[in-house]
Amino acid sequence: MDAPVKAHDGFAEGEPPPPLQPFLHDACVSLAAPSLCVSGPDGAIRGGADGFYHGDRRLLSHLDATVDAVPMAPLGAATLPDGETVFRTVLRGLAEQTPDPAVVLERRRTLAPGRLTERYTVRNAGGLSARLRLTLTAAADLSTMEQVKSGRPAAAWPARPLPDGARWSDGAVTGTLTLSAPPDERTVEAGGAVTLAYDLHLRPGTAWTVVLRCDAEHRDGDLFPAPATGTRWWSVPAVSGPDHRLAHWAARTDRDLRGLVLSDPLRAQDVFLAAGAPWYLTLFGRDALWSARMLLPLGTDVAAGTLRTLARRQGRADVPRTEEQPGKILHEVRRDEPGGPRAGGLPPSYYGTADATPLWLILLHDAWRWGMPDAEVEALLPHAEAAWNWLERYADADGDGFLEYADSTGRGLSNQGWKDSSDGIRFRDGRPAVPPIALSEVQAYAYEAAVKSAALLDAFGRPGGERRRGWAAELRERFRARFWVEDAAGRYPAVALDGGKRAVDSLASNMGHLLGTGLLDPEEAALVARRLVGPASGMDSGFGLRTLDAAAAGFNALGYHTGSVWPHDTAIAVHGLVRQGFTEEAGRLAAGLLGAAEQFGYRLPELFAGYPREEQPRPAPYPAACRPQAWAAASCVLLLQALFGLEADARAGSLRHAVRVPPGFEGVTLRGVRVAGRTFALSAAADGTISLHEG
């Protein structure tokens, strides 16, 4: 996904401070893709990233409730299982005869695609009557998400008053605010805001309610609409056991992922997971593919929808401006807003990614193994051929046998793996790697894609399988010869090769992505496991893997890709460790990530700070992280798959599992696992041994 907005290097005295990306770490986020609402913990929408958004446009930039001359004391927020969020605020001093609060303003928020609804209720539980003036203030700037993210929001848009509310529209997008009861006073301010005031007289034991609704509409319709309501695309991951945290995390994962589902307007039945809220509530190739792959133990519908949605947008021509190439899977899609390319310089449909294409091939194979129908898989094989042709003809631009990338536009992403910030790939001494860059994990994905696409060709009676296996074997040997480096602690795989074919010698979490792909032999896998989780490792923060070793010159615990912890990154390493037989190391990382999930209320953010657990008993947030975020949420399912060692073979009708769960996870039961229409449950006994039951 797009790298974060960079901060300034300093500014001269007297100059205004430069715009900064808004922080989100204490925000309350409600989600019903393609809509979301971001507010403060008290429910107020006051600035920064706060707002009601639909399809990457901000329909409300301000929405606040105040009571004249009355101190207000927020009590906090609670999110109910149905997604409704309740905010309560004490109106201090009103109707009070004792120190107990008497009058409370309750704000109940519900979100549906294209609609924000807020129910304001003032309750008087005191023994005296209460008189008050409640004022609702609303404004809209109609900013694009890119403007908000860059810290450069648009000015407030003039409000058009309506008998029961107000409307804001720039012709492309319209927001309409309506109230269930007319206000006693309405004022449209010169700056574009509208104030709506109610004079209330509440006798003891009574309450008053008004319902506010804001409806959003894009003139050209939604880029990716919400799917049909009432549909489920995966089974509920039901977890039980002595440690209740896994159950809470799985339940929250299910709710958050349902809020991130979007559909393909070209075929409404095909759904995928938007990358994350608020910055990335759209189609991202890499994120959607990884998230769908993580969900496979619960069903293949999301995987099938993701594969087809991306296949329809697969590259067909060589277009340097967008980095499109024949067979290539795209990076992201945004709405083509007026004014041309977005502030970051990226075109609306952008193909600057080195890993989405091999990941698409891997997902096609894995979805087939988990039960995606043969006919649906076979229909995608022509797209698989095109993807493979891209790997062979375009991905290796200089012919050295490795997949590499370089931004050819001057406006695209300088790094095009999952660590796509400009400083994400650097040497151990802090120097940035110069492109073209060949990432270690991209070689692993390509190896796995070659082997797995060969298996698909064999299964569907098509030629070419042996050639791809030969290609993979040669890549494996080239990788062994060029990527492995050594320091005082021994050998390890470099994070990348730079443009001069020098090994970029950082100790980085990317090496965890190599595990379980087949690229490493057992001895090499053991070396990687020791570097990730060994006693002298600077990678394990105690809450998950740091993206960069703590001893590296460029380490920053709050660096986006240079020391922070990404939950999906750790979960991928846990899964790989289990596949390579390192269950104890996997259990240690899994326990750390579970501890982090608990501290974040089981809604893990996109990333968090990489401070050591010994110094920071609660993980510190990365202030601008998405939350929820698809692959952070889905990492719970991948973790469960890893704990039980699940591997499916739908053609054989089998579900294989490990002999026992890693230490610390004894007694866990997982229900809802699906393989080709059959449902399974797995239980770990007190000694960790696993049993499998159908139904």
Coordinates of N, CA and C in Angstrom, one line a residue, residues 128-330:
L128 N -34.4 16.5 40.1 CA -34.8 17.9 39.7 C -35.0 18.0 38.2
S129 N -35.8 19.0 37.8 CA -35.9 19.2 36.4 C -34.7 19.8 35.8
A130 N -34.4 19.6 34.6 CA -33.2 20.1 33.9 C -33.6 20.9 32.7
R131 N -33.1 22.1 32.6 CA -33.3 23.0 31.4 C -31.9 23.1 30.7
L132 N -31.9 22.9 29.4 CA -30.6 23.0 28.7 C -30.9 23.3 27.2
R133 N -29.8 23.9 26.6 CA -29.9 24.0 25.1 C -28.8 23.1 24.5
L134 N -29.3 22.2 23.7 CA -28.4 21.2 23.0 C -28.2 21.7 21.6
T135 N -26.9 21.9 21.2 CA -26.6 22.4 19.9 C -25.8 21.4 19.1
L136 N -26.3 21.0 18.0 CA -25.5 20.1 17.0 C -24.9 21.0 16.0
T137 N -23.6 20.8 15.7 CA -22.9 21.6 14.7 C -22.3 20.7 13.7
A138 N -22.6 20.9 12.4 CA -22.1 20.0 11.3 C -21.5 20.9 10.2
A139 N -20.5 20.3 9.6 CA -19.8 20.9 8.5 C -19.2 19.9 7.6
A140 N -19.0 20.2 6.3 CA -18.4 19.3 5.4 C -17.4 20.0 4.5
D141 N -16.2 19.3 4.3 CA -15.2 19.9 3.4 C -15.1 19.1 2.1
L142 N -15.8 18.0 2.0 CA -15.8 17.1 0.8 C -14.4 16.8 0.3
S143 N -13.4 16.7 1.3 CA -12.0 16.4 0.9 C -11.9 15.0 0.4
T144 N -10.9 14.8 -0.4 CA -10.5 13.4 -0.8 C -9.7 12.8 0.3
M145 N -9.7 11.5 0.4 CA -8.9 10.8 1.4 C -7.4 11.2 1.3
E146 N -6.9 11.4 0.1 CA -5.5 11.8 -0.1 C -5.3 13.2 0.5
Q147 N -6.2 14.1 0.4 CA -6.1 15.4 1.0 C -6.0 15.3 2.5
V148 N -6.9 14.5 3.1 CA -6.9 14.3 4.5 C -5.6 13.7 5.0
K149 N -5.2 12.6 4.3 CA -4.0 11.9 4.7 C -2.8 12.7 4.7
S150 N -2.7 13.6 3.7 CA -1.5 14.5 3.5 C -1.5 15.7 4.4
G151 N -2.6 15.8 5.2 CA -2.7 17.0 6.1 C -3.1 18.3 5.4
R152 N -3.6 18.1 4.2 CA -4.0 19.3 3.4 C -5.5 19.2 3.0
P153 N -6.4 19.2 4.0 CA -7.8 19.1 3.7 C -8.3 20.4 3.0
A154 N -9.4 20.2 2.3 CA -10.0 21.3 1.6 C -10.7 22.2 2.6
A155 N -11.0 23.4 2.1 CA -11.8 24.3 3.0 C -13.2 23.8 3.1
A156 N -13.9 24.3 4.2 CA -15.3 23.9 4.4 C -16.2 24.3 3.2
W157 N -17.1 23.4 2.8 CA -18.0 23.6 1.7 C -19.3 24.4 2.2
P158 N -19.8 25.3 1.4 CA -21.0 26.0 1.8 C -22.2 25.0 2.0
A159 N -22.9 25.2 3.0 CA -24.1 24.4 3.3 C -25.3 25.0 2.6
R160 N -26.1 24.1 2.1 CA -27.4 24.5 1.6 C -28.5 24.1 2.6
P161 N -29.2 25.0 3.2 CA -30.1 24.6 4.2 C -31.3 23.9 3.7
L162 N -31.8 22.9 4.4 CA -33.0 22.2 4.1 C -34.0 22.3 5.3
P163 N -35.3 22.1 5.1 CA -36.3 22.2 6.2 C -35.9 21.4 7.4
D164 N -35.3 20.2 7.2 CA -35.0 19.3 8.3 C -33.5 19.0 8.4
G165 N -32.6 19.9 7.8 CA -31.2 19.7 7.9 C -30.4 20.6 7.0
A166 N -29.5 19.9 6.2 CA -28.6 20.7 5.3 C -28.1 19.7 4.3
R167 N -27.5 20.3 3.2 CA -26.9 19.5 2.2 C -25.6 20.2 1.7
W168 N -24.6 19.4 1.4 CA -23.3 19.8 0.8 C -23.1 19.0 -0.5
S169 N -22.7 19.7 -1.5 CA -22.5 19.0 -2.8 C -21.5 19.8 -3.7
D170 N -20.6 19.1 -4.3 CA -19.7 19.7 -5.3 C -20.0 19.2 -6.7
G171 N -21.2 18.5 -6.9 CA -21.5 18.0 -8.2 C -21.1 16.5 -8.3
A172 N -19.9 16.2 -7.8 CA -19.5 14.8 -7.9 C -19.9 14.0 -6.7
V173 N -20.0 14.6 -5.5 CA -20.4 13.9 -4.3 C -21.4 14.8 -3.5
T174 N -22.3 14.2 -2.9 CA -23.4 14.9 -2.1 C -23.6 14.3 -0.8
G175 N -23.6 15.1 0.2 CA -24.0 14.7 1.6 C -25.2 15.4 2.1
T176 N -26.2 14.6 2.5 CA -27.4 15.2 3.0 C -27.7 14.9 4.4
L177 N -27.8 15.9 5.3 CA -28.0 15.7 6.7 C -29.5 16.0 7.0
T178 N -30.2 15.1 7.7 CA -31.6 15.3 8.1 C -31.7 14.9 9.5
L179 N -32.7 15.5 10.2 CA -33.1 15.3 11.6 C -34.5 14.9 11.7
S180 N -34.7 14.0 12.7 CA -36.1 13.5 12.9 C -37.0 14.5 13.5
A181 N -36.5 15.5 14.1 CA -37.3 16.6 14.7 C -36.7 17.9 14.3
P182 N -37.5 18.9 13.9 CA -37.0 20.2 13.5 C -36.3 20.9 14.7
P183 N -35.2 21.6 14.5 CA -34.6 22.3 15.6 C -35.4 23.6 16.0
D184 N -35.2 24.0 17.2 CA -35.8 25.3 17.6 C -35.1 26.5 16.9
E185 N -33.8 26.3 16.6 CA -33.1 27.4 15.9 C -32.1 26.7 15.0
R186 N -32.0 27.3 13.8 CA -31.0 26.8 12.8 C -30.2 28.0 12.3
T187 N -28.9 27.9 12.2 CA -28.0 28.9 11.7 C -27.0 28.3 10.7
V188 N -27.0 28.9 9.5 CA -26.0 28.6 8.5 C -24.9 29.6 8.6
E189 N -23.7 29.2 9.0 CA -22.6 30.1 9.2 C -21.8 30.4 7.9
A190 N -21.2 31.5 7.8 CA -20.5 31.9 6.6 C -19.4 30.9 6.2
G191 N -18.8 30.2 7.2 CA -17.7 29.3 6.9 C -18.2 28.0 6.4
G192 N -19.5 27.8 6.3 CA -20.1 26.5 5.7 C -20.7 25.6 6.7
A193 N -20.5 25.9 8.0 CA -21.1 25.0 9.0 C -22.6 25.4 9.2
V194 N -23.3 24.4 9.8 CA -24.7 24.7 10.1 C -24.9 24.3 11.6
T195 N -25.6 25.1 12.4 CA -25.8 24.8 13.8 C -27.3 24.6 14.0
L196 N -27.7 23.6 14.7 CA -29.1 23.2 15.0 C -29.3 23.0 16.5
A197 N -30.1 23.9 17.0 CA -30.2 24.0 18.5 C -31.6 23.6 18.9
Y198 N -31.6 22.9 20.1 CA -32.9 22.4 20.7 C -32.9 22.9 22.2
D199 N -34.0 23.6 22.5 CA -34.2 24.0 23.9 C -35.0 22.9 24.6
L200 N -34.4 22.3 25.6 CA -35.0 21.1 26.3 C -35.4 21.4 27.7
H201 N -36.5 20.9 28.2 CA -36.9 20.9 29.6 C -37.3 19.4 29.9
L202 N -36.4 18.8 30.7 CA -36.6 17.4 31.1 C -36.9 17.3 32.6
R203 N -38.1 16.8 32.8 CA -38.5 16.5 34.2 C -37.8 15.3 34.7
P204 N -37.8 15.1 36.0 CA -37.1 13.9 36.6 C -37.6 12.6 36.0
G205 N -36.6 11.7 35.6 CA -37.0 10.4 35.1 C -37.4 10.4 33.7
T206 N -37.2 11.5 32.9 CA -37.6 11.5 31.5 C -36.4 11.6 30.6
A207 N -36.6 11.4 29.3 CA -35.6 11.5 28.3 C -36.1 12.1 27.0
W208 N -35.2 12.6 26.2 CA -35.6 13.2 24.9 C -34.6 12.7 23.9
T209 N -35.1 12.5 22.7 CA -34.3 11.9 21.6 C -34.5 12.6 20.3
V210 N -33.4 12.8 19.5 CA -33.5 13.2 18.1 C -32.5 12.3 17.3
V211 N -32.9 12.0 16.1 CA -32.1 11.1 15.3 C -31.5 11.9 14.1
L212 N -30.2 11.9 14.0 CA -29.5 12.6 12.9 C -29.1 11.5 11.9
R213 N -29.3 11.9 10.6 CA -28.8 10.9 9.5 C -28.1 11.7 8.5
C214 N -27.0 11.2 8.0 CA -26.3 11.8 6.9 C -26.1 10.7 5.8
D215 N -26.7 11.0 4.6 CA -26.6 10.1 3.5 C -25.6 10.6 2.4
A216 N -24.8 9.7 1.9 CA -23.8 10.0 0.9 C -24.1 9.5 -0.4
E217 N -23.7 10.2 -1.4 CA -24.0 9.7 -2.8 C -22.9 10.2 -3.8
H218 N -22.3 9.3 -4.5 CA -21.4 9.7 -5.6 C -22.2 9.7 -6.9
R219 N -22.0 10.8 -7.6 CA -22.7 11.0 -8.9 C -22.6 9.8 -9.8
D220 N -21.4 9.2 -9.9 CA -21.1 8.1 -10.8 C -21.2 6.7 -10.1
G221 N -21.8 6.7 -8.9 CA -21.9 5.4 -8.2 C -20.6 5.1 -7.5
D222 N -20.6 4.0 -6.8 CA -19.5 3.6 -6.0 C -18.4 2.9 -6.9
L223 N -17.2 3.2 -6.6 CA -16.1 2.5 -7.3 C -16.1 1.0 -7.1
F224 N -16.2 0.7 -5.8 CA -16.4 -0.7 -5.4 C -17.6 -0.7 -4.4
P225 N -18.7 -1.2 -4.8 CA -19.9 -1.1 -3.9 C -19.9 -2.1 -2.7
A226 N -20.7 -1.8 -1.8 CA -20.9 -2.7 -0.7 C -21.6 -4.0 -1.3
P227 N -21.3 -5.1 -0.7 CA -22.0 -6.4 -1.2 C -23.4 -6.5 -0.7
A228 N -24.2 -7.4 -1.2 CA -25.5 -7.6 -0.7 C -25.5 -7.9 0.8
T229 N -26.5 -7.3 1.5 CA -26.6 -7.5 2.9 C -27.1 -9.0 3.2
G230 N -26.7 -9.4 4.4 CA -27.2 -10.7 4.9 C -26.4 -11.9 4.3
T231 N -25.3 -11.6 3.6 CA -24.5 -12.7 3.0 C -23.3 -13.0 3.9
R232 N -22.9 -14.3 4.1 CA -21.7 -14.6 4.7 C -20.8 -15.3 3.7
W233 N -19.5 -14.9 3.7 CA -18.5 -15.5 2.8 C -17.5 -16.4 3.4
W234 N -17.6 -16.5 4.7 CA -16.7 -17.5 5.4 C -17.5 -17.9 6.7
S235 N -17.0 -19.1 7.2 CA -17.7 -19.6 8.4 C -17.2 -18.8 9.7
V236 N -17.9 -18.8 10.7 CA -17.5 -18.1 11.9 C -16.4 -18.9 12.6
P237 N -15.3 -18.3 12.9 CA -14.2 -19.0 13.6 C -14.5 -19.1 15.1
A238 N -15.1 -20.2 15.5 CA -15.5 -20.4 16.9 C -14.3 -21.0 17.7
V239 N -13.8 -20.3 18.7 CA -12.7 -20.7 19.4 C -13.0 -20.8 20.9
S240 N -12.6 -21.9 21.6 CA -12.8 -22.0 23.0 C -11.6 -22.6 23.6
G241 N -11.5 -22.5 25.0 CA -10.3 -23.1 25.7 C -10.1 -22.3 26.9
P242 N -9.1 -22.7 27.7 CA -8.8 -22.1 28.9 C -8.3 -20.6 28.8
D243 N -7.7 -20.3 27.7 CA -7.3 -18.9 27.5 C -8.3 -18.2 26.6
H244 N -9.1 -17.4 27.2 CA -10.3 -16.8 26.5 C -9.9 -15.7 25.5
R245 N -8.6 -15.3 25.5 CA -8.2 -14.3 24.6 C -8.3 -14.6 23.1
L246 N -8.0 -15.9 22.8 CA -8.1 -16.3 21.4 C -9.6 -16.2 20.9
A247 N -10.5 -16.6 21.8 CA -12.0 -16.5 21.4 C -12.4 -15.0 21.2
H248 N -11.9 -14.1 22.0 CA -12.2 -12.7 21.8 C -11.6 -12.2 20.6
W249 N -10.4 -12.6 20.3 CA -9.7 -12.1 19.1 C -10.4 -12.6 17.8
A250 N -10.8 -13.9 17.8 CA -11.4 -14.5 16.7 C -12.8 -13.8 16.4
A251 N -13.6 -13.5 17.5 CA -14.9 -12.9 17.3 C -14.7 -11.4 16.8
R252 N -13.7 -10.7 17.3 CA -13.5 -9.4 16.8 C -13.0 -9.4 15.3
T253 N -12.2 -10.3 15.0 CA -11.7 -10.5 13.6 C -12.9 -10.7 12.7
D254 N -13.8 -11.5 13.0 CA -14.9 -11.8 12.2 C -15.7 -10.5 12.0
R255 N -16.0 -9.7 13.0 CA -16.8 -8.5 12.9 C -16.0 -7.5 12.0
D256 N -14.7 -7.3 12.3 CA -14.0 -6.3 11.5 C -13.8 -6.6 10.0
L257 N -13.6 -7.9 9.7 CA -13.5 -8.3 8.3 C -14.8 -8.1 7.6
R258 N -15.9 -8.4 8.3 CA -17.2 -8.2 7.6 C -17.4 -6.8 7.2
G259 N -16.9 -5.8 8.0 CA -17.0 -4.4 7.7 C -16.1 -4.0 6.5
L260 N -15.1 -4.8 6.2 CA -14.2 -4.5 5.1 C -14.5 -5.1 3.7
V261 N -15.6 -5.8 3.6 CA -15.9 -6.5 2.4 C -16.5 -5.5 1.4
L262 N -15.9 -5.6 0.2 CA -16.4 -4.8 -1.0 C -16.7 -5.8 -2.1
S263 N -17.4 -5.3 -3.1 CA -17.7 -6.1 -4.3 C -17.2 -5.5 -5.6
D264 N -17.1 -6.4 -6.6 CA -16.7 -5.9 -7.9 C -17.9 -5.4 -8.7
P265 N -17.9 -4.2 -9.1 CA -19.1 -3.7 -9.8 C -19.3 -4.4 -11.1
L266 N -18.2 -5.1 -11.6 CA -18.4 -5.8 -12.9 C -19.0 -7.2 -12.7
R267 N -19.1 -7.7 -11.4 CA -19.8 -8.9 -11.0 C -20.0 -8.8 -9.5
A268 N -21.2 -8.5 -9.2 CA -21.5 -8.2 -7.8 C -21.3 -9.4 -6.8
Q269 N -21.3 -10.6 -7.3 CA -21.1 -11.8 -6.5 C -19.7 -11.9 -6.0
D270 N -18.8 -11.3 -6.7 CA -17.3 -11.4 -6.4 C -17.0 -10.3 -5.4
V271 N -16.5 -10.8 -4.2 CA -16.1 -9.9 -3.1 C -14.6 -10.0 -2.8
F272 N -14.1 -9.0 -2.1 CA -12.7 -9.0 -1.7 C -12.7 -8.1 -0.4
L273 N -11.6 -8.1 0.3 CA -11.4 -7.3 1.5 C -10.6 -6.1 1.1
A274 N -11.2 -4.9 1.4 CA -10.5 -3.7 1.3 C -9.3 -3.7 2.3
A275 N -8.3 -3.0 2.0 CA -7.0 -3.1 2.8 C -7.2 -2.6 4.2
G276 N -7.8 -1.4 4.4 CA -7.9 -1.0 5.8 C -8.5 0.4 5.9
A277 N -8.9 0.7 7.1 CA -9.6 2.0 7.4 C -8.7 2.9 8.3
P278 N -8.6 4.2 8.0 CA -9.3 4.9 6.9 C -8.6 5.0 5.6
W279 N -7.2 4.9 5.6 CA -6.5 5.3 4.4 C -6.6 4.4 3.2
Y280 N -6.9 3.2 3.4 CA -6.8 2.2 2.3 C -8.1 1.4 2.1
L281 N -9.2 2.1 2.1 CA -10.5 1.4 2.0 C -10.9 1.2 0.5
T282 N -10.0 0.4 -0.2 CA -10.2 0.1 -1.6 C -9.5 -1.2 -1.9
L283 N -9.4 -1.4 -3.2 CA -8.7 -2.7 -3.7 C -7.2 -2.5 -3.7
F284 N -6.5 -3.2 -2.9 CA -5.0 -3.3 -3.0 C -4.7 -4.8 -3.3
G285 N -3.9 -5.0 -4.4 CA -3.7 -6.4 -4.9 C -3.0 -7.2 -3.8
R286 N -1.9 -6.8 -3.3 CA -1.1 -7.6 -2.3 C -1.9 -7.8 -1.1
D287 N -2.5 -6.8 -0.5 CA -3.3 -6.9 0.7 C -4.5 -7.8 0.6
A288 N -5.2 -7.7 -0.5 CA -6.4 -8.5 -0.8 C -6.0 -10.0 -0.9
L289 N -4.9 -10.2 -1.6 CA -4.4 -11.6 -1.8 C -4.0 -12.3 -0.5
W290 N -3.2 -11.6 0.3 CA -2.8 -12.1 1.5 C -3.9 -12.4 2.5
S291 N -4.8 -11.4 2.5 CA -6.0 -11.5 3.4 C -6.9 -12.7 3.0
A292 N -7.1 -12.8 1.7 CA -7.9 -14.0 1.3 C -7.2 -15.3 1.6
R293 N -5.9 -15.3 1.4 CA -5.2 -16.6 1.7 C -5.3 -16.9 3.1
M294 N -5.2 -15.9 4.0 CA -5.3 -16.2 5.4 C -6.6 -16.7 5.8
L295 N -7.7 -16.4 5.1 CA -9.0 -16.8 5.4 C -9.4 -18.2 4.9
L296 N -8.5 -18.8 4.1 CA -8.9 -20.0 3.4 C -9.4 -21.1 4.3
P297 N -9.0 -21.3 5.6 CA -9.5 -22.3 6.4 C -11.0 -22.1 6.8
L298 N -11.5 -21.0 6.5 CA -12.9 -20.7 6.8 C -13.8 -20.7 5.5
G299 N -13.2 -20.9 4.4 CA -14.0 -20.9 3.1 C -13.2 -20.3 2.0
T300 N -13.6 -20.6 0.8 CA -12.9 -20.1 -0.4 C -13.6 -19.0 -1.2
D301 N -14.7 -18.5 -0.7 CA -15.5 -17.5 -1.4 C -14.7 -16.2 -1.6
V302 N -14.1 -15.7 -0.5 CA -13.3 -14.5 -0.6 C -12.1 -14.6 -1.6
A303 N -11.5 -15.8 -1.5 CA -10.3 -16.0 -2.4 C -10.8 -16.0 -3.8
A304 N -11.9 -16.7 -4.1 CA -12.4 -16.8 -5.5 C -12.8 -15.4 -6.0
G305 N -13.4 -14.6 -5.2 CA -13.8 -13.3 -5.6 C -12.6 -12.4 -5.8
T306 N -11.6 -12.5 -4.9 CA -10.4 -11.7 -5.0 C -9.7 -12.1 -6.3
L307 N -9.5 -13.3 -6.6 CA -8.8 -13.8 -7.8 C -9.5 -13.3 -9.0
R308 N -10.8 -13.4 -9.1 CA -11.5 -12.9 -10.3 C -11.5 -11.4 -10.4
T309 N -11.7 -10.7 -9.3 CA -11.7 -9.2 -9.4 C -10.3 -8.7 -9.9
L310 N -9.2 -9.3 -9.4 CA -7.9 -8.9 -9.9 C -7.7 -9.4 -11.3
A311 N -8.2 -10.5 -11.7 CA -8.0 -11.0 -13.0 C -8.6 -10.1 -14.1
R312 N -9.8 -9.6 -13.7 CA -10.5 -8.7 -14.7 C -9.7 -7.4 -14.9
R313 N -8.8 -7.1 -14.0 CA -8.0 -5.8 -14.1 C -6.5 -6.2 -14.3
Q314 N -6.2 -7.4 -14.7 CA -4.9 -7.8 -15.0 C -4.3 -7.0 -16.1
G315 N -3.0 -6.7 -16.1 CA -2.4 -5.9 -17.1 C -2.5 -6.5 -18.5
R316 N -2.8 -5.7 -19.5 CA -3.0 -6.1 -20.9 C -2.0 -5.5 -21.8
A317 N -1.4 -4.3 -21.4 CA -0.5 -3.6 -22.3 C 0.6 -3.0 -21.5
D318 N 1.6 -2.6 -22.2 CA 2.8 -2.0 -21.5 C 2.5 -0.5 -21.5
V319 N 2.2 0.0 -20.3 CA 1.9 1.4 -20.1 C 2.8 2.0 -19.0
P320 N 3.9 2.6 -19.4 CA 4.9 3.1 -18.4 C 4.3 4.0 -17.3
R321 N 3.4 4.9 -17.7 CA 2.8 5.8 -16.7 C 2.2 5.2 -15.5
T322 N 1.6 4.0 -15.7 CA 0.9 3.3 -14.6 C 1.7 2.1 -14.2
E323 N 2.8 1.8 -14.9 CA 3.6 0.6 -14.7 C 2.8 -0.7 -15.0
E324 N 1.8 -0.6 -15.8 CA 1.0 -1.8 -16.2 C 1.9 -2.5 -17.3
Q325 N 1.8 -3.8 -17.2 CA 2.5 -4.7 -18.1 C 1.6 -5.9 -18.4
P326 N 1.7 -6.6 -19.5 CA 0.8 -7.7 -19.8 C 1.0 -8.8 -18.7
G327 N -0.1 -9.2 -18.1 CA -0.1 -10.3 -17.2 C 0.1 -9.9 -15.7
K328 N 0.4 -8.6 -15.5 CA 0.8 -8.1 -14.2 C -0.5 -7.9 -13.3
I329 N -0.4 -8.2 -12.1 CA -1.5 -7.9 -11.1 C -1.3 -6.6 -10.5
L330 N -2.3 -5.8 -10.4 CA -2.2 -4.4 -10.0 C -1.9 -4.2 -8.5

